[in-house]
mmCIF file of C-alpha atoms and ligand atoms in Angstrom:
data_model
loop_
_atom_site.group_PDB
_atom_site.id
_atom_site.type_symbol
_atom_site.label_atom_id
_atom_site.label_comp_id
_atom_site.label_asym_id
_atom_site.label_seq_id
_atom_site.Cartn_x
_atom_site.Cartn_y
_atom_site.Cartn_z
ATOM 1 C CA MET A 18 188.768 33.396 35.335
ATOM 2 C CA ALA A 19 188.550 32.884 39.088
ATOM 3 C CA ALA A 20 186.058 30.079 38.521
ATOM 4 C CA VAL A 21 188.496 28.304 36.178
ATOM 5 C CA ASP A 22 191.185 28.589 38.863
ATOM 6 C CA GLU A 23 188.839 26.808 41.250
ATOM 7 C CA PHE A 24 188.559 23.962 38.746
ATOM 8 C CA ARG A 25 192.332 23.701 38.285
ATOM 9 C CA ASP A 26 192.668 20.246 39.884
ATOM 10 C CA GLU A 27 189.532 18.888 38.226
ATOM 11 C CA LEU A 28 190.810 20.137 34.859
ATOM 12 C CA ALA A 29 194.205 18.456 35.273
ATOM 13 C CA GLU A 30 192.588 15.268 36.530
ATOM 14 C CA LEU A 31 190.204 15.159 33.577
ATOM 15 C CA LEU A 32 193.047 15.575 31.079
ATOM 16 C CA GLN A 33 195.060 12.843 32.815
ATOM 17 C CA ALA A 34 192.090 10.482 32.680
ATOM 18 C CA LEU A 35 191.561 11.156 28.967
ATOM 19 C CA ILE A 36 195.253 10.595 28.142
ATOM 20 C CA ARG A 37 195.091 7.200 29.893
ATOM 21 C CA ILE A 38 192.677 5.887 27.253
ATOM 22 C CA PRO A 39 194.981 4.994 24.322
ATOM 23 C CA THR A 40 192.896 6.135 21.342
ATOM 24 C CA LEU A 41 195.592 5.381 18.769
ATOM 25 C CA ASN A 42 194.753 6.142 15.176
ATOM 26 C CA PRO A 43 195.438 4.278 13.004
ATOM 27 C CA PRO A 44 193.730 1.958 13.489
ATOM 28 C CA GLY A 45 191.407 3.556 16.065
ATOM 29 C CA GLU A 46 191.910 1.744 19.344
ATOM 30 C CA ALA A 47 189.848 2.160 22.511
ATOM 31 C CA TYR A 48 187.421 4.549 20.811
ATOM 32 C CA GLU A 49 184.386 3.088 22.584
ATOM 33 C CA ASP A 50 186.181 3.219 25.938
ATOM 34 C CA PHE A 51 186.953 6.880 25.383
ATOM 35 C CA VAL A 52 183.451 7.792 24.305
ATOM 36 C CA SER A 53 181.850 6.013 27.260
ATOM 37 C CA GLU A 54 184.228 7.781 29.682
ATOM 38 C CA PHE A 55 183.674 11.199 28.111
ATOM 39 C CA ARG A 56 179.951 10.588 27.912
ATOM 40 C CA ALA A 57 179.811 9.645 31.607
ATOM 41 C CA ARG A 58 181.563 12.920 32.449
ATOM 42 C CA LEU A 59 179.127 14.980 30.359
ATOM 43 C CA ASP A 60 176.166 13.090 31.821
ATOM 44 C CA GLY A 61 177.540 13.855 35.252
ATOM 45 C CA TYR A 62 177.648 17.539 34.391
ATOM 46 C CA GLY A 63 174.001 17.427 33.284
ATOM 47 C CA TYR A 64 174.305 17.271 29.505
ATOM 48 C CA THR A 65 171.956 15.345 27.264
ATOM 49 C CA THR A 66 174.257 12.994 25.372
ATOM 50 C CA GLU A 67 173.980 10.948 22.199
ATOM 51 C CA VAL A 68 176.435 8.623 20.487
ATOM 52 C CA HIS A 69 176.349 8.558 16.694
ATOM 53 C CA ALA A 70 178.347 5.629 15.375
ATOM 54 C CA VAL A 71 179.186 5.341 11.687
ATOM 55 C CA PRO A 72 177.266 2.376 10.196
ATOM 56 C CA GLU A 73 179.474 -0.656 9.685
ATOM 57 C CA ALA A 74 178.822 -0.693 5.943
ATOM 58 C CA ASP A 75 180.324 2.788 5.567
ATOM 59 C CA LEU A 76 183.490 2.028 7.523
ATOM 60 C CA PRO A 77 185.653 0.769 4.629
ATOM 61 C CA GLU A 78 185.151 4.022 2.744
ATOM 62 C CA LEU A 79 185.090 6.495 5.640
ATOM 63 C CA ALA A 80 187.805 4.862 7.731
ATOM 64 C CA PRO A 81 190.073 3.001 5.278
ATOM 65 C CA PHE A 82 192.827 2.559 7.897
ATOM 66 C CA GLY A 83 190.349 1.603 10.592
ATOM 67 C CA GLN A 84 190.377 -2.218 10.274
ATOM 68 C CA GLY A 85 186.610 -2.221 10.708
ATOM 69 C CA LEU A 86 186.851 -0.913 14.287
ATOM 70 C CA PRO A 87 183.896 1.178 15.532
ATOM 71 C CA ARG A 88 183.809 4.945 14.933
ATOM 72 C CA PRO A 89 181.590 6.528 17.611
ATOM 73 C CA ASN A 90 180.922 10.282 17.686
ATOM 74 C CA LEU A 91 179.659 11.862 20.887
ATOM 75 C CA ILE A 92 177.400 14.897 21.068
ATOM 76 C CA GLY A 93 176.426 16.471 24.380
ATOM 77 C CA THR A 94 173.930 19.300 24.673
ATOM 78 C CA LEU A 95 173.366 21.701 27.550
ATOM 79 C CA ASN A 96 170.378 23.977 27.121
ATOM 80 C CA ARG A 97 169.764 27.100 29.161
ATOM 81 C CA GLY A 98 166.838 28.707 27.376
ATOM 82 C CA ASP A 99 166.680 30.911 24.318
ATOM 83 C CA GLY A 100 169.969 32.169 22.995
ATOM 84 C CA PRO A 101 172.762 31.319 20.600
ATOM 85 C CA VAL A 102 173.976 27.782 19.992
ATOM 86 C CA VAL A 103 177.712 27.553 20.607
ATOM 87 C CA HIS A 104 179.346 24.317 19.538
ATOM 88 C CA LEU A 105 182.668 23.140 21.004
ATOM 89 C CA ASN A 106 184.461 20.424 19.080
ATOM 90 C CA GLY A 107 187.511 18.268 19.602
ATOM 91 C CA HIS A 108 188.914 15.087 18.123
ATOM 92 C CA TYR A 109 189.759 12.320 20.567
ATOM 93 C CA ASP A 110 192.042 10.212 18.357
ATOM 94 C CA VAL A 111 195.797 10.506 18.768
ATOM 95 C CA VAL A 112 198.706 9.780 16.433
ATOM 96 C CA PRO A 113 200.974 6.738 16.966
ATOM 97 C CA VAL A 114 203.491 6.892 19.799
ATOM 98 C CA GLY A 115 206.824 6.551 17.965
ATOM 99 C CA ASN A 116 210.158 6.326 19.770
ATOM 100 C CA ASP A 117 212.315 8.093 22.356
ATOM 101 C CA TRP A 118 209.752 8.686 25.093
ATOM 102 C CA THR A 119 211.064 9.141 28.638
ATOM 103 C CA ARG A 120 207.503 9.106 30.077
ATOM 104 C CA ASP A 121 204.670 6.616 29.711
ATOM 105 C CA PRO A 122 202.783 7.861 26.630
ATOM 106 C CA PHE A 123 199.506 6.788 28.222
ATOM 107 C CA GLY A 124 200.371 7.398 31.866
ATOM 108 C CA GLY A 125 198.979 10.910 32.062
ATOM 109 C CA GLU A 126 201.881 11.739 34.341
ATOM 110 C CA LEU A 127 201.932 15.127 36.091
ATOM 111 C CA ALA A 128 205.442 16.304 36.945
ATOM 112 C CA ASP A 129 206.916 19.749 37.606
ATOM 113 C CA GLY A 130 203.841 21.515 36.284
ATOM 114 C CA TRP A 131 203.632 19.505 33.055
ATOM 115 C CA ILE A 132 201.165 16.809 32.009
ATOM 116 C CA TYR A 133 202.714 14.212 29.700
ATOM 117 C CA GLY A 134 201.296 11.789 27.189
ATOM 118 C CA ARG A 135 200.136 11.260 23.642
ATOM 119 C CA GLY A 136 197.257 13.700 23.183
ATOM 120 C CA ALA A 137 198.366 15.968 26.060
ATOM 121 C CA ALA A 138 198.622 18.793 23.521
ATOM 122 C CA ASP A 139 196.796 17.422 20.470
ATOM 123 C CA MET A 140 194.165 17.491 21.691
ATOM 124 C CA LYS A 141 192.760 15.907 24.795
ATOM 125 C CA SER A 142 193.767 19.154 26.520
ATOM 126 C CA GLY A 143 191.262 20.873 24.234
ATOM 127 C CA LEU A 144 188.539 18.395 25.148
ATOM 128 C CA ALA A 145 189.211 18.854 28.874
ATOM 129 C CA ALA A 146 189.189 22.642 28.430
ATOM 130 C CA GLN A 147 185.863 22.455 26.559
ATOM 131 C CA VAL A 148 184.198 20.748 29.489
ATOM 132 C CA ILE A 149 185.705 22.763 32.331
ATOM 133 C CA ALA A 150 185.234 26.141 30.596
ATOM 134 C CA VAL A 151 181.495 25.444 30.609
ATOM 135 C CA GLU A 152 181.568 24.420 34.284
ATOM 136 C CA ALA A 153 183.223 27.752 35.083
ATOM 137 C CA LEU A 154 180.576 29.519 33.032
ATOM 138 C CA ARG A 155 177.901 28.096 35.336
ATOM 139 C CA ARG A 156 179.024 30.609 37.957
ATOM 140 C CA THR A 157 177.405 33.263 35.736
ATOM 141 C CA GLU A 158 173.941 33.872 34.292
ATOM 142 C CA TRP A 159 173.653 33.087 30.598
ATOM 143 C CA ALA A 160 171.100 31.909 28.068
ATOM 144 C CA GLY A 161 171.580 29.674 25.088
ATOM 145 C CA THR A 162 172.831 26.219 24.223
ATOM 146 C CA VAL A 163 176.286 24.723 24.505
ATOM 147 C CA VAL A 164 176.992 21.679 22.366
ATOM 148 C CA GLN A 165 180.042 19.531 22.959
ATOM 149 C CA SER A 166 181.257 17.081 20.333
ATOM 150 C CA ALA A 167 184.093 14.593 20.597
ATOM 151 C CA VAL A 168 184.956 12.979 17.283
ATOM 152 C CA PRO A 169 187.392 10.362 15.944
ATOM 153 C CA ASP A 170 189.686 10.224 12.929
ATOM 154 C CA GLU A 171 190.893 13.800 12.540
ATOM 155 C CA GLU A 172 194.479 12.589 12.374
ATOM 156 C CA THR A 173 193.988 10.305 9.373
ATOM 157 C CA VAL A 174 192.471 13.101 7.241
ATOM 158 C CA GLY A 175 190.489 11.913 4.207
ATOM 159 C CA VAL A 176 188.343 13.888 1.788
ATOM 160 C CA ARG A 177 185.539 12.425 3.866
ATOM 161 C CA ASN A 178 186.017 10.946 7.329
ATOM 162 C CA ALA A 179 184.185 9.069 10.054
ATOM 163 C CA GLY A 180 184.340 11.907 12.571
ATOM 164 C CA MET A 181 183.468 15.557 12.044
ATOM 165 C CA GLY A 182 183.120 15.010 8.287
ATOM 166 C CA TRP A 183 180.467 12.358 8.801
ATOM 167 C CA LEU A 184 178.627 14.342 11.491
ATOM 168 C CA VAL A 185 178.424 17.260 9.065
ATOM 169 C CA GLU A 186 177.176 14.976 6.281
ATOM 170 C CA GLN A 187 174.472 13.709 8.643
ATOM 171 C CA GLY A 188 173.314 17.272 9.292
ATOM 172 C CA LEU A 189 174.220 16.953 12.970
ATOM 173 C CA VAL A 190 176.443 20.026 13.121
ATOM 174 C CA LYS A 191 174.404 23.191 13.417
ATOM 175 C CA ALA A 192 175.562 26.182 15.391
ATOM 176 C CA ASP A 193 175.605 29.952 15.541
ATOM 177 C CA ALA A 194 179.280 29.748 16.473
ATOM 178 C CA LEU A 195 181.703 26.839 16.512
ATOM 179 C CA ILE A 196 185.051 26.509 18.261
ATOM 180 C CA ILE A 197 187.516 23.706 17.590
ATOM 181 C CA THR A 198 189.915 23.303 20.500
ATOM 182 C CA GLU A 199 193.022 22.225 18.548
ATOM 183 C CA PRO A 200 196.338 23.257 20.134
ATOM 184 C CA PHE A 201 197.030 26.787 18.932
ATOM 185 C CA GLY A 202 197.992 28.073 22.389
ATOM 186 C CA PRO A 203 196.247 30.417 24.835
ATOM 187 C CA ASP A 204 197.063 33.429 22.622
ATOM 188 C CA GLY A 205 196.448 31.746 19.237
ATOM 189 C CA VAL A 206 193.280 32.524 17.295
ATOM 190 C CA GLY A 207 193.010 30.133 14.356
ATOM 191 C CA ILE A 208 191.001 31.390 11.426
ATOM 192 C CA GLY A 209 191.733 28.647 8.938
ATOM 193 C CA HIS A 210 194.270 26.294 7.476
ATOM 194 C CA LYS A 211 196.226 25.667 4.339
ATOM 195 C CA GLY A 212 194.826 23.528 1.576
ATOM 196 C CA ALA A 213 196.513 20.279 0.691
ATOM 197 C CA ILE A 214 196.978 17.659 -1.968
ATOM 198 C CA TRP A 215 198.632 14.373 -1.075
ATOM 199 C CA GLY A 216 199.199 12.276 -4.142
ATOM 200 C CA GLU A 217 201.200 9.898 -6.224
ATOM 201 C CA ILE A 218 202.672 10.207 -9.707
ATOM 202 C CA THR A 219 203.886 7.163 -11.623
ATOM 203 C CA LEU A 220 205.878 7.627 -14.809
ATOM 204 C CA GLN A 221 205.591 4.851 -17.368
ATOM 205 C CA GLY A 222 208.628 3.865 -19.410
ATOM 206 C CA LYS A 223 209.556 0.700 -21.235
ATOM 207 C CA GLN A 224 211.640 -2.241 -20.036
ATOM 208 C CA ALA A 225 214.784 -3.266 -21.853
ATOM 209 C CA HIS A 226 217.936 -5.240 -21.111
ATOM 210 C CA GLY A 227 220.211 -3.177 -18.883
ATOM 211 C CA SER A 228 222.970 -3.515 -21.462
ATOM 212 C CA SER A 229 220.895 -1.779 -24.133
ATOM 213 C CA PRO A 230 219.197 1.217 -22.531
ATOM 214 C CA ARG A 231 218.395 2.814 -25.880
ATOM 215 C CA LEU A 232 215.892 0.024 -26.518
ATOM 216 C CA GLY A 233 213.852 1.039 -23.466
ATOM 217 C CA ILE A 234 212.498 4.167 -21.855
ATOM 218 C CA ASN A 235 214.058 4.705 -18.430
ATOM 219 C CA ALA A 236 211.330 5.778 -15.993
ATOM 220 C CA VAL A 237 213.750 6.527 -13.145
ATOM 221 C CA GLU A 238 215.747 8.939 -15.307
ATOM 222 C CA ALA A 239 212.533 10.483 -16.619
ATOM 223 C CA MET A 240 211.450 11.069 -13.019
ATOM 224 C CA ALA A 241 214.769 12.789 -12.289
ATOM 225 C CA ARG A 242 214.123 15.135 -15.227
ATOM 226 C CA TYR A 243 210.584 15.768 -13.961
ATOM 227 C CA LEU A 244 211.781 16.660 -10.470
ATOM 228 C CA TYR A 245 214.387 18.973 -11.984
ATOM 229 C CA ALA A 246 211.700 20.658 -14.095
ATOM 230 C CA ILE A 247 209.589 21.162 -10.974
ATOM 231 C CA ASP A 248 212.572 22.764 -9.242
ATOM 232 C CA ARG A 249 213.194 25.126 -12.141
ATOM 233 C CA HIS A 250 209.663 26.069 -13.115
ATOM 234 C CA VAL A 251 207.262 25.420 -10.236
ATOM 235 C CA ARG A 252 209.271 26.040 -7.072
ATOM 236 C CA PRO A 253 209.956 29.718 -7.875
ATOM 237 C CA LEU A 254 206.181 30.230 -8.246
ATOM 238 C CA LEU A 255 205.540 28.652 -4.853
ATOM 239 C CA GLU A 256 208.355 30.588 -3.166
ATOM 240 C CA ALA A 257 206.714 33.812 -4.340
ATOM 241 C CA ARG A 258 203.367 32.873 -2.736
ATOM 242 C CA VAL A 259 203.438 33.880 0.911
ATOM 243 C CA THR A 260 200.465 34.316 3.217
ATOM 244 C CA ALA A 261 200.391 37.405 5.394
ATOM 245 C CA TYR A 262 198.842 35.419 8.244
ATOM 246 C CA GLY A 263 200.921 33.807 10.941
ATOM 247 C CA VAL A 264 201.181 30.086 10.254
ATOM 248 C CA THR A 265 201.625 27.324 12.812
ATOM 249 C CA PRO A 266 204.049 25.601 12.415
ATOM 250 C CA ASP A 267 205.823 28.558 10.842
ATOM 251 C CA GLU A 268 205.694 28.062 7.056
ATOM 252 C CA PRO A 269 204.098 31.027 5.304
ATOM 253 C CA HIS A 270 204.869 29.804 1.762
ATOM 254 C CA ALA A 271 202.981 27.579 -0.596
ATOM 255 C CA THR A 272 204.990 24.349 -0.494
ATOM 256 C CA LEU A 273 205.615 21.139 -2.401
ATOM 257 C CA SER A 274 207.561 18.203 -1.039
ATOM 258 C CA PHE A 275 208.290 14.889 -2.781
ATOM 259 C CA ASP A 276 208.430 12.468 0.118
ATOM 260 C CA THR A 277 208.895 8.958 -1.262
ATOM 261 C CA ILE A 278 210.299 7.529 -4.479
ATOM 262 C CA ARG A 279 210.499 4.018 -5.822
ATOM 263 C CA GLY A 280 211.453 2.643 -9.193
ATOM 264 C CA GLY A 281 213.213 -0.203 -10.918
ATOM 265 C CA ALA A 282 213.420 -3.917 -10.241
ATOM 266 C CA ALA A 283 217.095 -4.821 -10.734
ATOM 267 C CA THR A 284 220.286 -3.268 -12.081
ATOM 268 C CA ASN A 285 220.087 -5.240 -15.317
ATOM 269 C CA ILE A 286 216.634 -4.024 -16.337
ATOM 270 C CA VAL A 287 215.867 -0.579 -17.673
ATOM 271 C CA PRO A 288 213.066 0.484 -15.284
ATOM 272 C CA ASP A 289 209.616 0.928 -16.771
ATOM 273 C CA ARG A 290 207.973 2.515 -13.725
ATOM 274 C CA CYS A 291 208.972 5.145 -11.234
ATOM 275 C CA THR A 292 206.617 6.464 -8.560
ATOM 276 C CA VAL A 293 206.880 9.475 -6.305
ATOM 277 C CA THR A 294 204.497 10.619 -3.615
ATOM 278 C CA PHE A 295 204.128 14.317 -2.986
ATOM 279 C CA ASN A 296 202.631 16.664 -0.460
ATOM 280 C CA ARG A 297 201.513 20.056 -1.746
ATOM 281 C CA ARG A 298 200.268 22.728 0.676
ATOM 282 C CA LEU A 299 198.225 25.660 -0.586
ATOM 283 C CA ILE A 300 198.029 29.047 1.055
ATOM 284 C CA PRO A 301 194.655 30.857 1.155
ATOM 285 C CA GLY A 302 194.008 32.308 -2.285
ATOM 286 C CA GLU A 303 195.422 29.292 -4.136
ATOM 287 C CA ASP A 304 193.087 26.666 -5.470
ATOM 288 C CA LEU A 305 193.305 22.939 -6.049
ATOM 289 C CA ASP A 306 192.801 22.897 -9.812
ATOM 290 C CA THR A 307 195.583 25.390 -10.470
ATOM 291 C CA ALA A 308 197.879 23.460 -8.143
ATOM 292 C CA ARG A 309 197.146 20.255 -10.069
ATOM 293 C CA ASP A 310 197.783 21.944 -13.432
ATOM 294 C CA GLU A 311 201.114 23.328 -12.242
ATOM 295 C CA LEU A 312 202.203 19.956 -10.947
ATOM 296 C CA LEU A 313 201.330 18.090 -14.122
ATOM 297 C CA ALA A 314 202.424 20.648 -16.742
ATOM 298 C CA PRO A 315 206.039 19.349 -16.911
ATOM 299 C CA LEU A 316 204.679 15.863 -17.728
ATOM 300 C CA GLU A 317 203.056 16.884 -20.978
ATOM 301 C CA GLY A 318 203.654 14.312 -23.700
ATOM 302 C CA GLN A 319 204.668 11.597 -21.235
ATOM 303 C CA ARG A 320 202.755 8.553 -20.077
ATOM 304 C CA TYR A 321 201.905 8.695 -16.394
ATOM 305 C CA ASP A 322 199.327 7.839 -13.728
ATOM 306 C CA TYR A 323 198.156 10.433 -11.252
ATOM 307 C CA LYS A 324 196.387 9.535 -8.035
ATOM 308 C CA GLU A 325 195.297 11.621 -5.084
ATOM 309 C CA ILE A 326 195.090 10.276 -1.550
ATOM 310 C CA TYR A 327 193.769 13.451 0.030
ATOM 311 C CA SER A 328 192.845 16.974 -0.916
ATOM 312 C CA THR A 329 191.260 19.996 0.664
ATOM 313 C CA GLN A 330 190.857 23.577 -0.429
ATOM 314 C CA PRO A 331 192.398 26.165 1.908
ATOM 315 C CA VAL A 332 190.055 27.385 4.665
ATOM 316 C CA LEU A 333 189.921 30.969 5.819
ATOM 317 C CA VAL A 334 187.193 32.730 7.796
ATOM 318 C CA GLY A 335 187.010 36.487 8.153
ATOM 319 C CA GLU A 336 188.642 38.273 11.050
ATOM 320 C CA GLU A 337 185.344 40.156 11.420
ATOM 321 C CA GLU A 338 183.427 36.981 12.343
ATOM 322 C CA PRO A 339 181.875 37.464 15.807
ATOM 323 C CA VAL A 340 183.586 34.412 17.294
ATOM 324 C CA VAL A 341 186.975 35.648 16.059
ATOM 325 C CA GLN A 342 186.338 39.062 17.559
ATOM 326 C CA ALA A 343 185.233 37.458 20.821
ATOM 327 C CA ALA A 344 188.385 35.337 20.883
ATOM 328 C CA CYS A 345 190.617 38.374 20.359
ATOM 329 C CA ARG A 346 188.879 40.165 23.239
ATOM 330 C CA ALA A 347 189.245 37.065 25.435
ATOM 331 C CA VAL A 348 192.972 36.754 24.719
ATOM 332 C CA ARG A 349 193.463 40.426 25.589
ATOM 333 C CA ASP A 350 191.531 39.867 28.833
ATOM 334 C CA LEU A 351 194.097 37.191 29.640
ATOM 335 C CA GLY A 352 196.744 39.882 29.319
ATOM 336 C CA LEU A 353 198.070 38.489 26.032
ATOM 337 C CA GLU A 354 198.248 39.829 22.490
ATOM 338 C CA PRO A 355 196.165 37.651 20.127
ATOM 339 C CA ARG A 356 198.060 35.914 17.340
ATOM 340 C CA ILE A 357 195.784 35.465 14.339
ATOM 341 C CA LEU A 358 196.903 32.178 12.817
ATOM 342 C CA ILE A 359 196.241 29.667 10.137
ATOM 343 C CA SER A 360 197.427 26.090 10.434
ATOM 344 C CA ALA A 361 200.059 24.765 8.042
ATOM 345 C CA GLY A 362 198.284 21.434 8.308
ATOM 346 C CA SER A 363 194.599 20.884 7.857
ATOM 347 C CA ASP A 364 191.967 20.131 10.451
ATOM 348 C CA ASP A 365 188.250 19.577 10.879
ATOM 349 C CA GLN A 366 187.469 23.235 10.271
ATOM 350 C CA ARG A 367 187.271 22.311 6.564
ATOM 351 C CA PHE A 368 184.127 20.289 7.260
ATOM 352 C CA VAL A 369 182.667 23.019 9.422
ATOM 353 C CA VAL A 370 183.219 25.804 6.879
ATOM 354 C CA GLN A 371 182.967 23.982 3.549
ATOM 355 C CA GLY A 372 180.468 21.284 4.562
ATOM 356 C CA ALA A 373 178.242 22.864 7.194
ATOM 357 C CA GLY A 374 178.736 26.444 5.963
ATOM 358 C CA ILE A 375 179.543 27.738 9.453
ATOM 359 C CA THR A 376 181.986 30.571 8.804
ATOM 360 C CA ASN A 377 181.518 31.904 12.336
ATOM 361 C CA SER A 378 184.070 29.354 13.519
ATOM 362 C CA LEU A 379 187.643 29.216 14.698
ATOM 363 C CA VAL A 380 190.332 27.183 16.375
ATOM 364 C CA TYR A 381 191.177 28.048 19.961
ATOM 365 C CA GLY A 382 192.759 25.578 22.363
ATOM 366 C CA PRO A 383 195.270 25.423 25.203
ATOM 367 C CA GLY A 384 197.972 23.117 23.805
ATOM 368 C CA THR A 385 200.953 24.116 21.682
ATOM 369 C CA THR A 386 201.367 22.903 18.106
ATOM 370 C CA GLY A 387 205.135 22.567 18.605
ATOM 371 C CA LEU A 388 204.595 20.141 21.500
ATOM 372 C CA SER A 389 202.160 17.982 19.493
ATOM 373 C CA HIS A 390 203.030 14.740 17.695
ATOM 374 C CA ILE A 391 206.446 14.548 19.445
ATOM 375 C CA SER A 392 208.080 12.217 21.979
ATOM 376 C CA ASP A 393 207.163 13.299 25.500
ATOM 377 C CA GLU A 394 204.193 15.250 24.135
ATOM 378 C CA ARG A 395 203.079 17.550 26.936
ATOM 379 C CA ILE A 396 201.234 20.635 28.080
ATOM 380 C CA SER A 397 202.025 22.900 31.016
ATOM 381 C CA VAL A 398 199.270 23.089 33.597
ATOM 382 C CA GLU A 399 199.673 26.838 33.332
ATOM 383 C CA ASP A 400 198.785 26.813 29.606
ATOM 384 C CA LEU A 401 195.974 24.352 30.227
ATOM 385 C CA VAL A 402 194.424 26.681 32.781
ATOM 386 C CA LEU A 403 195.082 29.806 30.716
ATOM 387 C CA GLY A 404 193.573 28.310 27.550
ATOM 388 C CA THR A 405 190.539 27.148 29.519
ATOM 389 C CA LYS A 406 190.108 30.674 30.875
ATOM 390 C CA GLY A 407 190.344 32.016 27.330
ATOM 391 C CA LEU A 408 187.697 29.568 26.193
ATOM 392 C CA ALA A 409 185.439 30.412 29.147
ATOM 393 C CA LEU A 410 185.765 34.108 28.301
ATOM 394 C CA ILE A 411 184.827 33.468 24.653
ATOM 395 C CA LEU A 412 181.764 31.523 25.799
ATOM 396 C CA ALA A 413 180.810 34.223 28.302
ATOM 397 C CA ASP A 414 181.080 36.799 25.499
ATOM 398 C CA LEU A 415 179.033 34.831 22.961
ATOM 399 C CA LEU A 416 176.399 33.763 25.480
ATOM 400 C CA GLU A 417 176.227 37.220 27.032
ATOM 401 C CA ALA A 418 176.980 35.951 30.504
ATOM 402 C CA THR A 419 176.498 38.342 33.386
HETATM 403 ZN ZN1 ZN B 520 194.675 17.756 16.353
#
């Protein structure tokens, strides 16, 4: 912990430098600039580094919002003899800026103990913590291998993606323990995330002259009846499903939200199509097929199209996993009480657990979920330092540092 304090300025400076590279996704700007900067830092710290870029031919499928821009993944390895392989992972893409900022979103400004900018919380703070935690660890004796990965495209999800998903598909993610440094806070120990289905339902009716609605089938009115049926029959089921784990942001229920609707062409035509998009979130214990059946049951006997944009099963690793235990000990050593959490969203842990089969994995990072994806996104230097100490303590524990 004292060693991390010594790196306080270097840690803040690194985060500021990373924020200043505007890695906006979509479409995926300045990715190569970011990777060369981060690579230079790791090289400087003595890592062996490799860049794995997704082949151009695979970009349309793996990065559909990426406009053909490059998708480089960076892996840095630091070997200190025989011992466990601990992998630290963060995504370097950030969500669009949006409105109402009072600070430069890419200025990396430090003011009154806060560092501002898109990615300050989610999650360039995690990437900076990953690097500096290991530098602090060098003040001890340890044996093993630390792997650092910095990946793109976490924010645009996808059943597959060009970042961690692709690295896992390539067999490049192997570890005895893996830590993703998403912003769960210095006391947050993330053991999974909700499942999700994002999709689209289109009801098919039949056009008719607006003066003679009986001659048609009104798709807009049919959609209203469908949404009402969901409210009556499905919502009570979801309300009754509550996870016992803390959820960040705080939403312990299974949820379903219809987020867009469009239908009809003009007020003198009975509409023959009406489309809604929905966002269903599954708590651990639910599964995708049941969720689909529940959603579609009220449509029986009707003509409709169903399309999914994204889906993932819920992810949950056991609290008894060694890395989870180590994280709880580390948080207590910081003088805090660990909060065992799952994310209400989804993150790259799905690839780690479901793709690479690494259940000894968790999310631990210095930023705060509530300060992510907002105007004036920020992190306090205090949290940045504290989270980095937590991470250093987890590493020291896993790598048996003395
Ligand atoms: Zn994130």
